[in-house]
Short mmCIF file of C-alpha atoms in Angstrom, two decimals:
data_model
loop_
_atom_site.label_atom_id
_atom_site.label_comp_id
_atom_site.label_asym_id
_atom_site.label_seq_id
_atom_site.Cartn_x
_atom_site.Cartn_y
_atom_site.Cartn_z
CA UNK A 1 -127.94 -46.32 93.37
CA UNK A 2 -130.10 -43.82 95.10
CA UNK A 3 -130.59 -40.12 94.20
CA UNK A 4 -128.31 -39.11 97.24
CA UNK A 5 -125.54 -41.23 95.49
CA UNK A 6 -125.77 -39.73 92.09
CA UNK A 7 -125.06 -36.00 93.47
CA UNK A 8 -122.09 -36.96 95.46
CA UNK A 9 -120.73 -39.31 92.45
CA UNK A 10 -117.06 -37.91 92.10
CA UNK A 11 -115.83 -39.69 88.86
CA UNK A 12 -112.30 -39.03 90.07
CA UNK A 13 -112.82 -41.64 93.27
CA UNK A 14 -113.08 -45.05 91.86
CA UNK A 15 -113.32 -47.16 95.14
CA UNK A 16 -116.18 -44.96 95.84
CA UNK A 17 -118.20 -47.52 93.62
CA UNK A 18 -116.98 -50.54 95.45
CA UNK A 19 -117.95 -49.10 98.66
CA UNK A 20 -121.63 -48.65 97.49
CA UNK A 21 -121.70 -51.99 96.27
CA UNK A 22 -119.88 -53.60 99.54
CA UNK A 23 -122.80 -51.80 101.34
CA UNK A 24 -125.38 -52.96 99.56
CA UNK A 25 -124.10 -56.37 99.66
CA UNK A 26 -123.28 -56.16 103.61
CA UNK A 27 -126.96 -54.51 104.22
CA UNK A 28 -128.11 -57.97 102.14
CA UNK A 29 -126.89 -60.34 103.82
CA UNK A 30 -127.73 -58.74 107.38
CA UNK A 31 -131.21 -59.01 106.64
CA UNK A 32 -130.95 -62.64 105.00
CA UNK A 33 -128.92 -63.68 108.44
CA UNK A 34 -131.55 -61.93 110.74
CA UNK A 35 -134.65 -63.75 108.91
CA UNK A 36 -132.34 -66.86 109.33
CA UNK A 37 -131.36 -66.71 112.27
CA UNK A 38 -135.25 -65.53 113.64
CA UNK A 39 -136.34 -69.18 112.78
CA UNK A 40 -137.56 -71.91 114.41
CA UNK A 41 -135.43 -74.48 112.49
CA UNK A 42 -132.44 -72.57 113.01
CA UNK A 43 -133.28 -72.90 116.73
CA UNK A 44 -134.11 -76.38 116.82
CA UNK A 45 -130.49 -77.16 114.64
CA UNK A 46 -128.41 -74.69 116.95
CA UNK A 47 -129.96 -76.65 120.09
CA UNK A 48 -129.30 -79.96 118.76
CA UNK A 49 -125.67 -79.30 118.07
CA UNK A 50 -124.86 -77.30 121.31
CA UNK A 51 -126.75 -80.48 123.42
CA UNK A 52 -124.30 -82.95 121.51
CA UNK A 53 -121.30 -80.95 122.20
CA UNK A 54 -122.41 -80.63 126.03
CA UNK A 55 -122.44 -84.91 125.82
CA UNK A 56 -119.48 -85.36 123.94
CA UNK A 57 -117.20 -82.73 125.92
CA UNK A 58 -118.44 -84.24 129.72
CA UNK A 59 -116.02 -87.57 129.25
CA UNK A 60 -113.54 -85.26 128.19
CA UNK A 61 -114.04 -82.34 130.76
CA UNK A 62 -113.67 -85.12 133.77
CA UNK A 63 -110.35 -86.92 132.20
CA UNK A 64 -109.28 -83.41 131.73
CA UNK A 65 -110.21 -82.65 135.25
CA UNK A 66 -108.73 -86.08 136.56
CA UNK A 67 -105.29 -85.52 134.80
CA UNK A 68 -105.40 -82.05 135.87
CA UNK A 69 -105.59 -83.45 139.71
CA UNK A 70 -102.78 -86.21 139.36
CA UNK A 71 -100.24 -83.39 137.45
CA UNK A 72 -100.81 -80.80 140.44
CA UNK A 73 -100.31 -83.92 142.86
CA UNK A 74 -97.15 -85.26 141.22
CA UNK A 75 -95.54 -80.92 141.48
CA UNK A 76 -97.19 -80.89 145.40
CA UNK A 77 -99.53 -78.25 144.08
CA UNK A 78 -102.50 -77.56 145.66
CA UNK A 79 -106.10 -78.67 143.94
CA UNK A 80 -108.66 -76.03 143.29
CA UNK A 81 -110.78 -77.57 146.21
CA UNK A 82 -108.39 -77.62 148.57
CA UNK A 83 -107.51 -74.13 148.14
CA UNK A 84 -111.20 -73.56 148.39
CA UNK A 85 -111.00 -75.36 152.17
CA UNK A 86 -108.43 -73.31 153.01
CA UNK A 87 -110.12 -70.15 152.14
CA UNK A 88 -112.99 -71.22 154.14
CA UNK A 89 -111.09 -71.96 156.99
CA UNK A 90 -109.04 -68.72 157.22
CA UNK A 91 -112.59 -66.96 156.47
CA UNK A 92 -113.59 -68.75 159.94
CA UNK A 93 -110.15 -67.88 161.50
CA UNK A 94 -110.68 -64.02 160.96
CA UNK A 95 -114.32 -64.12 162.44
CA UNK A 96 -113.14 -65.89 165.30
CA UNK A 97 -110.34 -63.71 165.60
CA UNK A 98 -112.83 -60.77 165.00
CA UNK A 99 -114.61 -62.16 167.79
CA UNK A 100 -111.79 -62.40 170.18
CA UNK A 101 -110.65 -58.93 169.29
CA UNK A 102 -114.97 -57.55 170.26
CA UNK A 103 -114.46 -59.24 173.68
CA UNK A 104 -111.42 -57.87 174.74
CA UNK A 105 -112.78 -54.69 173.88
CA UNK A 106 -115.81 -55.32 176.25
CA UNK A 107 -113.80 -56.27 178.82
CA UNK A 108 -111.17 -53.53 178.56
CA UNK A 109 -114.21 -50.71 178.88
CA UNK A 110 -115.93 -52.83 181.33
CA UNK A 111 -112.07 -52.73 183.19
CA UNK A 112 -111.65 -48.88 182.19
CA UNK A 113 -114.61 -48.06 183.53
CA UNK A 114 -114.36 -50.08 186.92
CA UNK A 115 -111.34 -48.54 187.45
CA UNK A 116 -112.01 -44.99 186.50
CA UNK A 117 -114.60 -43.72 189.45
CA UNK A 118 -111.79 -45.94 191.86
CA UNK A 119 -109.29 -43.58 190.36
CA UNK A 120 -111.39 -40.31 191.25
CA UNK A 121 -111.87 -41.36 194.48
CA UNK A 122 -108.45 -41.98 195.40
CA UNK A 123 -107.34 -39.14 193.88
CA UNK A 124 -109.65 -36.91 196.24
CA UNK A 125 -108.85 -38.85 199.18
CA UNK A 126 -104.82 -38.23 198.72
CA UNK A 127 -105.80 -34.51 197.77
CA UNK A 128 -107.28 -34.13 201.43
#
């Protein structure tokens, strides 16, 4: 134990003890994992075993997928992709409506102001 240890020892606190000795077992293996893990076998083993789960899990991702499709059909569900069309088509709905709603706003201050110097003018010729 180190000098800082020995002045703090309190004889009267046994699972002080253990807690040194968890420590210095935790602080072990840390560095034992890091030098591990920093390797280039570890690397080469981790990469090997996450490329054969990525082959093994695409046959069962697309019956998955395919089962997935056929349950949502038989409760008249809708599929992620077709809610996906339907979001893109109410995304074009609201810019054509956002379109609509720009031109009649043109052509209401193209109307306002056609009809505004009319006004003036027959205002002052009813005044006279």
């Amino acid at each position: 134990m180190s000098q800082n240890n020995n002045e703090t020892f309190n004889p009267f606190d046994p699972s002080a003890m253990f807690k040194d000795v968890r420590n210095a077992g935790m602080d072990a293996m840390a560095k034992t994992m890091v030098e591990l893990v920093n390797t280039d076998a570890y690397a080469e083993a981790t990469g090997a075993m996450l490329d054969a789960w990525l082959t093994s899990s695409g046959p069962f991702r697309k019956t998955l997928e395919q089962s997935m499709t056929q349950t949502l059909a038989n409760l008249n569900l809708p599929t992620r992709d077709e809610v996906t069309r339907l979001a893109e088509r109410m995304t074009n709905l609201e810019m054509r409506l956002d379109d609509i709603d720009a031109k009649l706003d043109d052509c209401l201050r193209a109307l306002q102001s056609f009809s505004s110097p009319g006004k003036s003018k027959s205002s002052e010729g009813r005044k006279k």
